[in-house]
Coordinates of C-alpha atoms and ligand atoms in Angstrom, one line a residue:
M1 CA 62.6 0.1 10.0
K2 CA 61.5 -4.4 10.2
F3 CA 61.7 -3.8 14.0
V4 CA 59.0 -0.9 13.0
R5 CA 56.3 -2.7 10.2
E6 CA 56.4 -5.4 13.1
I7 CA 54.8 -3.7 15.8
I8 CA 53.0 -2.0 13.7
V9 CA 51.0 -5.2 12.7
A10 CA 50.9 -5.8 16.3
V11 CA 48.8 -3.5 16.3
A12 CA 46.7 -3.5 14.1
L13 CA 45.8 -7.3 15.5
T14 CA 44.8 -6.5 18.9
V15 CA 42.5 -3.8 17.6
A16 CA 40.9 -6.2 16.0
A17 CA 40.6 -8.2 17.6
F18 CA 39.4 -5.9 20.4
T19 CA 36.7 -5.2 18.0
S20 CA 35.1 -8.2 16.4
S21 CA 35.1 -9.3 20.9
V22 CA 33.8 -6.2 20.9
A23 CA 30.4 -6.7 18.8
H24 CA 30.4 -10.8 20.2
A25 CA 30.1 -9.2 23.1
H26 CA 26.6 -7.2 21.9
D27 CA 27.6 -4.7 24.5
Y28 CA 25.7 -1.4 24.5
K29 CA 27.3 2.5 26.3
V30 CA 25.4 5.6 27.1
G31 CA 27.0 7.8 29.4
S32 CA 28.9 6.2 31.7
L33 CA 26.6 3.2 31.5
V34 CA 27.5 0.2 29.4
I35 CA 24.3 -2.3 28.8
N36 CA 25.0 -6.0 28.5
H37 CA 23.3 -8.8 25.9
P38 CA 19.8 -7.9 26.3
W39 CA 17.9 -11.2 25.9
T40 CA 14.7 -13.0 26.3
P41 CA 13.5 -16.0 26.4
E42 CA 11.4 -17.5 23.7
P43 CA 7.7 -17.4 24.7
P44 CA 5.5 -20.0 24.5
M45 CA 2.9 -20.1 21.9
G46 CA 0.0 -17.8 23.0
A47 CA 2.4 -15.8 26.0
K48 CA 1.0 -12.4 26.0
V49 CA 3.9 -11.8 28.4
A50 CA 7.7 -11.9 27.4
A51 CA 10.4 -11.6 29.8
G52 CA 13.5 -9.3 28.6
F53 CA 17.0 -9.5 30.7
L54 CA 20.3 -7.6 30.8
K55 CA 23.1 -6.2 32.8
I56 CA 23.9 -2.8 32.9
T57 CA 26.4 -0.7 34.8
N58 CA 27.3 2.4 35.7
E59 CA 31.1 3.3 35.3
G60 CA 29.9 6.3 36.9
S61 CA 30.2 8.7 40.9
A62 CA 25.9 8.6 40.7
D63 CA 23.4 6.5 40.9
D64 CA 21.1 6.7 37.6
R65 CA 17.9 4.7 37.1
L66 CA 16.1 2.2 34.4
V67 CA 12.6 4.5 34.3
S68 CA 11.2 3.0 31.1
V69 CA 11.4 -0.1 28.2
T70 CA 9.8 0.8 25.0
T71 CA 9.7 -2.6 21.8
E72 CA 7.5 -2.6 19.3
I73 CA 6.8 -6.3 19.9
A74 CA 4.7 -4.9 22.6
G75 CA 2.6 -2.6 23.8
N76 CA 3.2 -2.0 26.5
A77 CA 6.6 -3.1 28.1
Q78 CA 7.3 -2.7 32.6
V79 CA 9.6 -3.1 35.3
H80 CA 9.5 -5.8 37.9
G81 CA 10.7 -7.0 40.9
M82 CA 9.9 -10.1 42.5
K83 CA 9.0 -10.5 46.1
V84 CA 7.5 -13.3 47.6
E85 CA 5.0 -13.4 50.3
N86 CA 3.9 -16.4 51.9
G87 CA 5.8 -18.6 49.7
V88 CA 4.3 -17.6 47.3
M89 CA 6.9 -15.3 44.1
S90 CA 4.8 -12.8 43.0
M91 CA 5.9 -9.5 40.3
F92 CA 5.3 -6.2 40.6
E93 CA 6.4 -3.1 39.1
I94 CA 9.7 -0.6 40.2
A95 CA 7.9 2.3 41.0
G96 CA 10.2 5.3 39.9
G97 CA 12.5 2.9 38.1
L98 CA 15.4 1.1 39.3
V99 CA 17.7 2.2 40.5
I100 CA 21.7 2.2 38.1
P101 CA 24.0 2.6 41.6
A102 CA 27.0 4.5 40.8
G103 CA 29.9 2.0 40.8
Q104 CA 28.0 -0.9 40.6
T105 CA 27.0 -3.8 38.1
V106 CA 22.2 -5.0 38.9
E107 CA 21.9 -7.8 36.6
L108 CA 18.1 -7.8 35.3
K109 CA 17.9 -12.2 35.9
S110 CA 15.2 -15.2 36.6
K111 CA 13.9 -15.2 39.3
S112 CA 15.0 -11.0 39.9
N113 CA 14.3 -7.7 38.4
H114 CA 13.7 -7.9 34.8
V115 CA 12.2 -6.2 32.2
M116 CA 7.8 -7.3 30.9
F117 CA 7.5 -6.9 27.9
M118 CA 3.4 -6.9 27.7
D119 CA 0.4 -7.2 25.3
L120 CA 2.5 -8.8 22.5
K121 CA 1.8 -8.2 19.3
Q122 CA 3.9 -10.5 17.2
R123 CA 5.9 -13.7 19.6
P124 CA 9.5 -13.1 19.8
T125 CA 11.4 -16.5 18.7
K126 CA 14.8 -17.8 19.0
D127 CA 17.9 -16.3 17.1
T128 CA 15.3 -13.7 16.0
R129 CA 16.4 -10.2 18.0
F130 CA 14.3 -7.5 18.0
K131 CA 14.6 -3.5 19.0
A132 CA 13.5 -1.6 22.1
T133 CA 14.8 1.5 23.9
L134 CA 16.4 2.2 27.4
T135 CA 15.3 5.2 28.9
F136 CA 17.6 6.5 31.8
E137 CA 16.2 9.5 34.2
K138 CA 21.1 10.8 34.1
A139 CA 21.7 9.0 30.4
G140 CA 19.5 9.5 28.5
P141 CA 17.8 6.5 25.9
V142 CA 20.0 4.4 23.8
A143 CA 18.6 1.7 22.0
V144 CA 19.1 -1.5 22.5
E145 CA 18.2 -5.4 19.6
F146 CA 17.5 -7.3 22.6
K147 CA 18.5 -11.3 21.2
V148 CA 16.1 -14.2 22.0
E149 CA 16.8 -17.5 23.0
P150 CA 15.2 -21.1 22.9
M151 CA 12.7 -21.8 26.2
G152 CA 14.7 -23.6 28.4
A153 CA 18.4 -22.0 27.8
G154 CA 18.7 -22.5 31.4
H155 CA 17.7 -19.3 32.1
E156 CA 14.8 -18.7 31.5
H157 CA 12.6 -16.7 33.6
E158 CA 10.2 -18.9 35.4
G159 CA 6.6 -19.3 36.5
M160 CA 5.4 -17.8 33.4
Ligands
CU1 CU1 7.3 -9.3 34.6

């Protein structure tokens, strides 16, 4: 009986460790999509825009698309891509939404695809979080929180 009790304790500890690591990782799941670590670099004083970064993994067998983002802190939010023309980097709204291919991970990051929060109603400040809703064509809406990290965290939205 002692042996069985030890197994039960081991299993309980494993479950506890797993649960706390998931909470720490700041992940969300909707349908076959896993959304990892949505975050925003704290924008400068007076900024009207802020960038949003996250990773989206599609564990399913069909492509999906991130079609919209909404949040109370911004009048408007768009999914942006980046392009370089004549050596000048500029942003554009991705028409029809950002494709999340089946079986792949798409990373929204600095100098690449990103969420653009526009017409900011309040400035996100570091060490806070704000709520947002990501809507996918197939998986539907999912409520997430963006963590606000200090400016110059090494991966900020450059050129803003
Ligand atoms: Cu942008």
